[in-house]
Short mmCIF file of C-alpha atoms in Angstrom, two decimals:
data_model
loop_
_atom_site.label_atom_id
_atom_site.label_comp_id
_atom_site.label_asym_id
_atom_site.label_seq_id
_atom_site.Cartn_x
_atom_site.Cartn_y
_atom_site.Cartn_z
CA UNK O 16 -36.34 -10.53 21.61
CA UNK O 17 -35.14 -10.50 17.96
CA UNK O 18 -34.90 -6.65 18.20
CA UNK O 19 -32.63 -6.68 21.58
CA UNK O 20 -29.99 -9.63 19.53
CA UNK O 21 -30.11 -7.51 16.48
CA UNK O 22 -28.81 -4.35 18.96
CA UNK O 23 -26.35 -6.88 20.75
CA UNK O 24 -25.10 -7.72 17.12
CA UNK O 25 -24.70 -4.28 16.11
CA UNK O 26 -22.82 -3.48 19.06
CA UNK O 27 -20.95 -6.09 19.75
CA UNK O 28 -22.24 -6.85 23.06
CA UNK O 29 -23.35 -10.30 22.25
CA UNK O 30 -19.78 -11.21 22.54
CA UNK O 31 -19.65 -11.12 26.28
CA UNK O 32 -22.89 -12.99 26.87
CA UNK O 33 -21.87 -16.01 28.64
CA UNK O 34 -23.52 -19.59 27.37
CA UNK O 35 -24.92 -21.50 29.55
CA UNK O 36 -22.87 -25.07 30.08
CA UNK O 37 -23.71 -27.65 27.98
CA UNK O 38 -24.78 -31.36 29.20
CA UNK O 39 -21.48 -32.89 28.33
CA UNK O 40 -19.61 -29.38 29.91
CA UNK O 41 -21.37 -30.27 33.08
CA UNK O 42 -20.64 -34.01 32.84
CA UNK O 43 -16.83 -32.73 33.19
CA UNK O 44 -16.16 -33.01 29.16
CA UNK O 45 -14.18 -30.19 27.39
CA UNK O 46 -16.00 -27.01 26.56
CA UNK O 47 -16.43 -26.07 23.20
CA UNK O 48 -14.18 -24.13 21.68
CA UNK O 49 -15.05 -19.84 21.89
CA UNK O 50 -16.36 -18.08 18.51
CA UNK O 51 -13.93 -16.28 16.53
CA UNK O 52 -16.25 -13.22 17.72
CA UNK O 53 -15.86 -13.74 20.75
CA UNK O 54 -11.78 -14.60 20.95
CA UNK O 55 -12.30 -11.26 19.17
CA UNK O 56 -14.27 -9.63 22.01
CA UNK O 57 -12.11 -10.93 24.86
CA UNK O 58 -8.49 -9.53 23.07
CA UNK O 59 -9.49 -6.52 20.83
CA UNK O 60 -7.31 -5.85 17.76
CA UNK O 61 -5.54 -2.65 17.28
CA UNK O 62 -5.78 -0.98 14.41
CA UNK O 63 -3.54 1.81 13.24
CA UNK O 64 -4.54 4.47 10.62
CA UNK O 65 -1.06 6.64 9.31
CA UNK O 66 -2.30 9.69 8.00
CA UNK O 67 -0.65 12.93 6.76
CA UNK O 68 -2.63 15.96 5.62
CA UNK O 69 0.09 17.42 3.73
CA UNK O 70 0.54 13.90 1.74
CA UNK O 71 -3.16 13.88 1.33
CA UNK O 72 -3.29 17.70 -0.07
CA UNK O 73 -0.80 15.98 -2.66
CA UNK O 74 -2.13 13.11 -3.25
CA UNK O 75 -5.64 15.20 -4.02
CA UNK O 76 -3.59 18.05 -6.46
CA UNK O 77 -1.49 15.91 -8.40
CA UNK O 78 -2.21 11.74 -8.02
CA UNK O 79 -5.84 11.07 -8.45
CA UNK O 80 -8.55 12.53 -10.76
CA UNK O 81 -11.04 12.72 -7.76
CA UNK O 82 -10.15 15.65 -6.49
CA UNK O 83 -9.66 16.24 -2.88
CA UNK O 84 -10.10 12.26 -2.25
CA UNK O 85 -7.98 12.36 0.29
CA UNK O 86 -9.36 14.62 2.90
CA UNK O 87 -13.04 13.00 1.77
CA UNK O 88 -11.57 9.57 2.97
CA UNK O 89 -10.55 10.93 6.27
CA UNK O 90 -13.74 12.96 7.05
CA UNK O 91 -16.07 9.87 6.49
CA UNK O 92 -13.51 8.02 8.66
CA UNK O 93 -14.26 10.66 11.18
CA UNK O 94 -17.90 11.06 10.09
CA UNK O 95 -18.79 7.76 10.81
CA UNK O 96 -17.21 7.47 14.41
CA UNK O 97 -13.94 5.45 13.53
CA UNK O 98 -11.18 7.30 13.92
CA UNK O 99 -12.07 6.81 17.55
CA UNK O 100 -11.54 3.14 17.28
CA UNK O 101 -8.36 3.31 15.39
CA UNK O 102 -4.75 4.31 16.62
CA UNK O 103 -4.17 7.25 14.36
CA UNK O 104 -0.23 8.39 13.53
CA UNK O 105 -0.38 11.54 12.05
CA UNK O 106 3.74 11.71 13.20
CA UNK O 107 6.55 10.01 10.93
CA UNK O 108 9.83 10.71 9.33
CA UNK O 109 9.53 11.38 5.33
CA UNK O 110 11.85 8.46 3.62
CA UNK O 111 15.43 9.50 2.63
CA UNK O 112 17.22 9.46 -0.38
CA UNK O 113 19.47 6.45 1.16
CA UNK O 114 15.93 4.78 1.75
CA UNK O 115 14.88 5.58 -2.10
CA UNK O 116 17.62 4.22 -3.38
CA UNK O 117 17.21 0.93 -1.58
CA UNK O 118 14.72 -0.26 -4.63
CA UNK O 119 14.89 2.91 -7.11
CA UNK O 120 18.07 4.23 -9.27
CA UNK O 121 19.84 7.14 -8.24
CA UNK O 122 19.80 8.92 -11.79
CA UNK O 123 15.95 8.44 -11.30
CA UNK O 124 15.43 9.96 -7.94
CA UNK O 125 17.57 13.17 -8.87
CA UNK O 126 15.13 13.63 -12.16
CA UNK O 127 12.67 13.76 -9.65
CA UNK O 128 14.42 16.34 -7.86
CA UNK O 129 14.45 18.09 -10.95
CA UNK O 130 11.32 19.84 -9.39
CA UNK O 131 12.90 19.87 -5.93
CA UNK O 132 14.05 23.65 -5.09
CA UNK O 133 17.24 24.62 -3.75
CA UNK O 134 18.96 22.24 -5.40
CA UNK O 135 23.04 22.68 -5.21
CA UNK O 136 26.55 20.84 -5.50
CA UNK O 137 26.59 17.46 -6.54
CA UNK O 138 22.50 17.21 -6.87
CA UNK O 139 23.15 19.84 -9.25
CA UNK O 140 25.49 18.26 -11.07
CA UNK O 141 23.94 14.97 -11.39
CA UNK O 142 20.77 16.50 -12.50
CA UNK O 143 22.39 18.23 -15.65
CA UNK O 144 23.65 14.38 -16.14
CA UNK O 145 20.41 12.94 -16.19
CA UNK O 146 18.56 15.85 -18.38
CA UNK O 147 20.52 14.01 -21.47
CA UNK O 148 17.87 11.83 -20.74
CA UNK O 149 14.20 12.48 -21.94
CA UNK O 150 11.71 12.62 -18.95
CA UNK O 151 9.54 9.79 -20.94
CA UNK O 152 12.09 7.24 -21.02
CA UNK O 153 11.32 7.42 -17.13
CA UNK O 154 8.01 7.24 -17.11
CA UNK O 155 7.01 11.18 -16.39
CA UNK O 156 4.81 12.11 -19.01
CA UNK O 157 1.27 11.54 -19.25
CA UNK O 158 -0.47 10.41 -16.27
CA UNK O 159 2.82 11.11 -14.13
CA UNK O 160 4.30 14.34 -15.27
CA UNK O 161 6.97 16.46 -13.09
CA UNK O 162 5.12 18.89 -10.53
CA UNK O 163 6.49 21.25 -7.67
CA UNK O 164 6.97 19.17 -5.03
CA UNK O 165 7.12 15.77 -6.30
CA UNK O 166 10.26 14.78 -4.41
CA UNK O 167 8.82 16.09 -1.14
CA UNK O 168 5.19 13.88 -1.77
CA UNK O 169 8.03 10.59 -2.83
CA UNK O 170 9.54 10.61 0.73
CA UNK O 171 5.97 11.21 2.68
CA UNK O 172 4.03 8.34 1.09
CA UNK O 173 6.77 6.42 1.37
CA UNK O 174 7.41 7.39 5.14
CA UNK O 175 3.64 6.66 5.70
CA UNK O 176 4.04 3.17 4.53
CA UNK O 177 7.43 2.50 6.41
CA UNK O 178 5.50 4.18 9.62
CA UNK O 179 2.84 1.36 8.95
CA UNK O 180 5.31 -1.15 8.70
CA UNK O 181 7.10 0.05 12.31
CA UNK O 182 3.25 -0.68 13.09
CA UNK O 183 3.02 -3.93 12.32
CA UNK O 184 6.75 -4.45 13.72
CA UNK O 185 5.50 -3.58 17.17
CA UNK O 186 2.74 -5.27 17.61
CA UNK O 187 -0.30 -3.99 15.77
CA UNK O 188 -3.03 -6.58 14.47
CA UNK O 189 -3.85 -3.91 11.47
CA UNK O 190 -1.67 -1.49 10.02
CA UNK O 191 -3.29 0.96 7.05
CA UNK O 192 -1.76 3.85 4.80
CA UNK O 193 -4.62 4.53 2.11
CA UNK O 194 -3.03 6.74 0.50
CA UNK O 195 -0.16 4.59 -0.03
CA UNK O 196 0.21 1.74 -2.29
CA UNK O 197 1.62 2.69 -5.65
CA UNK O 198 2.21 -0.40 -7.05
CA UNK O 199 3.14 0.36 -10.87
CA UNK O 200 6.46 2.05 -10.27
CA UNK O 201 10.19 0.76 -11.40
CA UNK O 202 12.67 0.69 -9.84
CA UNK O 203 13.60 3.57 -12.97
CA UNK O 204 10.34 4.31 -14.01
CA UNK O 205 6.97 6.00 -13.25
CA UNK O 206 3.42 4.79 -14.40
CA UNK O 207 0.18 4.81 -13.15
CA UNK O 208 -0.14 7.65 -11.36
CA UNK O 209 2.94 5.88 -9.19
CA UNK O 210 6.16 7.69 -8.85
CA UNK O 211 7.69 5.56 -6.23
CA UNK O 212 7.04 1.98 -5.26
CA UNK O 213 6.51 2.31 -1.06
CA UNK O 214 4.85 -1.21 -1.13
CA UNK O 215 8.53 -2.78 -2.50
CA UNK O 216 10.25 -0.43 -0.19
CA UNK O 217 7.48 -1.76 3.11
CA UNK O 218 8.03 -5.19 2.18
CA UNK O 219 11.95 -4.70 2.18
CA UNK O 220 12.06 -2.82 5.51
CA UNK O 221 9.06 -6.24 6.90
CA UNK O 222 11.73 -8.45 5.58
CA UNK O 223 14.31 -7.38 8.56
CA UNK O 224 11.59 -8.97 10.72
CA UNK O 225 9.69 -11.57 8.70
CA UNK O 226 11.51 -14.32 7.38
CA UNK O 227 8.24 -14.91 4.81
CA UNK O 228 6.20 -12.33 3.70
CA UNK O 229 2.84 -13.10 1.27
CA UNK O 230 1.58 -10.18 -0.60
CA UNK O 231 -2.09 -9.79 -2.13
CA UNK O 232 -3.11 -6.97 -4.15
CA UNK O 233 -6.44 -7.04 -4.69
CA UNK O 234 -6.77 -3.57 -7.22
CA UNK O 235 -8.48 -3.76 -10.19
CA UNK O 236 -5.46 -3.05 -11.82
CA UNK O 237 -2.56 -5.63 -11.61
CA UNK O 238 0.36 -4.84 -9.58
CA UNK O 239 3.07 -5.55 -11.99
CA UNK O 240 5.45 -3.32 -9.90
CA UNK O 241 5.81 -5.39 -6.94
CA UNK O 242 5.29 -8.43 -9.09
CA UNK O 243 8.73 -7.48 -11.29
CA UNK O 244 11.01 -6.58 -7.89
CA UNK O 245 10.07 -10.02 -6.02
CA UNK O 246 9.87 -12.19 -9.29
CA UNK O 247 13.25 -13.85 -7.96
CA UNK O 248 12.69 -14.03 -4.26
CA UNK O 249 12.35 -16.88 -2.83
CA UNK O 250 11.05 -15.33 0.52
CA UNK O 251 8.44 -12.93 -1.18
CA UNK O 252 4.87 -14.58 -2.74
CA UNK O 253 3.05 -11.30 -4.57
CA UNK O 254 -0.51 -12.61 -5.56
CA UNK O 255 -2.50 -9.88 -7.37
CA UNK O 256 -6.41 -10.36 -8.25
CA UNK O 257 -7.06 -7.77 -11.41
CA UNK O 258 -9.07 -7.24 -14.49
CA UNK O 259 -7.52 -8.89 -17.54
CA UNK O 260 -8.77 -7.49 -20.53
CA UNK O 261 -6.54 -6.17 -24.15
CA UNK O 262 -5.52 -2.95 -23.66
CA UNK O 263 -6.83 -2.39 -20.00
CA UNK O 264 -3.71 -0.64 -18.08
CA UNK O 265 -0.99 -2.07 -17.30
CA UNK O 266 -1.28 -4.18 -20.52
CA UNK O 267 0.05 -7.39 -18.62
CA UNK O 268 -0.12 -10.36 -21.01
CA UNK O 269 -0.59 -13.87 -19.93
CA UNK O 270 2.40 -15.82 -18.97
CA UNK O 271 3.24 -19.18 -17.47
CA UNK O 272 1.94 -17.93 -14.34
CA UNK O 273 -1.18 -16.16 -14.81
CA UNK O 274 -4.21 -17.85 -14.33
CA UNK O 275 -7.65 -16.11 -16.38
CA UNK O 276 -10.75 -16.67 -14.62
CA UNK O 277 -14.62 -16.95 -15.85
CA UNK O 278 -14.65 -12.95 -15.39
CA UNK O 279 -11.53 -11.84 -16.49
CA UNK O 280 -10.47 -11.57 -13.68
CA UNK O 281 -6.41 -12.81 -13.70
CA UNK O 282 -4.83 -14.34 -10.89
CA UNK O 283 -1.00 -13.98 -10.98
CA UNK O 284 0.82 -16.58 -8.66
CA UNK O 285 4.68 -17.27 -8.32
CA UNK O 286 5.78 -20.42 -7.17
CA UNK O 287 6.51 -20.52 -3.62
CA UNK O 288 9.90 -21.80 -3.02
#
């Protein structure tokens, strides 16, 4: 018996078993109330999964040490069975320039298309504007330096997140771009491994429907990005769990309102107005 309710478990199947009624059920009282597994059981969530090979071929190349993360991510998902149980959008626009711009600064973005080809007109022309300007006071040295392409992998991580967001817009419980997420970017400024910020630029595009939006960032790293472009909102929260420690990245320092926890672990709130 404890084998066939550790199967049911592991299936799921011991959501639909039935209970029998209860004394006071069968006395005509109210029946208790149904588990949260098996509300779950009787109106399954969806789940959708935006992926893009070509972002995660950059993501792998240029973004992250591991190499090849990316693809590893998506074969386990497929390894292990899940990709079967999640709505998977491998189809969405790249962001535009005019989407960009709707958080970062246009002399930024066309540095960034410094290493865009094919470049004419007035891209040109702004670009020999902005190359009075050394690439570090923007951020692209170091652990974000210029590559071929960079432009193109801006507007598909951001058009991954967006997609997710058009998700969650239309009715999906779960909406999941891992390979989204940059968090450390400016609005005229890279760091971090982040070049653009598509969690600022999701949350804008969730505000058109949302009249509240709460978001927690739960990296190890703390997600003074998002933090900086809601700090005056009085419709955005940004929460962010992280490691506080001197001289771990992003060097945050404690302010009225950080909290530091037994493990160093700093919890950043903003007064909800």
């Amino acid at each position: 018996q404890m084998r066939q309710t550790l199967a049911e478990l592991s299936t799921g199947s011991v959501c639909k078993r039935q209970r029998a009624p209860s004394a006071a059920a069968q006395d005509g009282a109210a029946a208790p109330l149904p588990t949260k597994r098996q509300r779950a059981a009787a109106s399954p969530r969806r789940v959708s999964y935006v992926y893009s090979h070509t972002l995660a071929c950059f993501h792998s190349a240029h973004i992250c040490r591991s190499k090849s993360q990316g693809e590893m991510v998506h074969a386990l998902l497929d390894a292990y069975g899940l990709l079967r149980r999640l709505c998977v959008v491998t189809s969405f626009e790249p962001a535009t320039r005019d989407t960009l711009e709707m958080f970062h600064t246009r002399a930024y973005l066309w540095l960034l298309r410094k290493k865009h080809p094919g470049e004419t007109g007035e891209a040109s022309g702004e670009r020999r504007r902005t190359q009075d300007h050394d690439e570090d006071e923007y951020g692209l040295e170091n652990d974000c330096p210029l590559f071929d392409g960079v432009f193109e992998y801006c507007s598909l991580v951001v058009g991954a997140t967006l997609q997710a967001c058009r998700e969650l817009q239309n009715g999906t419980a779960v909406a999941i771009n891992w390979l989204g997420g940059r968090h450390h970017a400016m609005k005229d400024k890279a760091a971090g491994f982040c070049y653009v910020n598509d969690v600022v630029l999701g949350i804008l595009a969730l505000q058109e429907h949302f009249p509240r939006i709460l978001y927690i960032d739960t990296d190890i790293h703390h997600g003074d990005g998002v933090q900086d472009a809601f700090c005056f909102s009085d419709t955005v929260l940004t929460v962010s769990f992280h490691k506080y420690q001197r001289g771990f990245f992003p060097g945050s320092v404690l302010s009225y309102n950080t909290v530091p926890t037994h493990h160093q672990a700093l919890a950043d709130w903003k007064m909800w107005a």
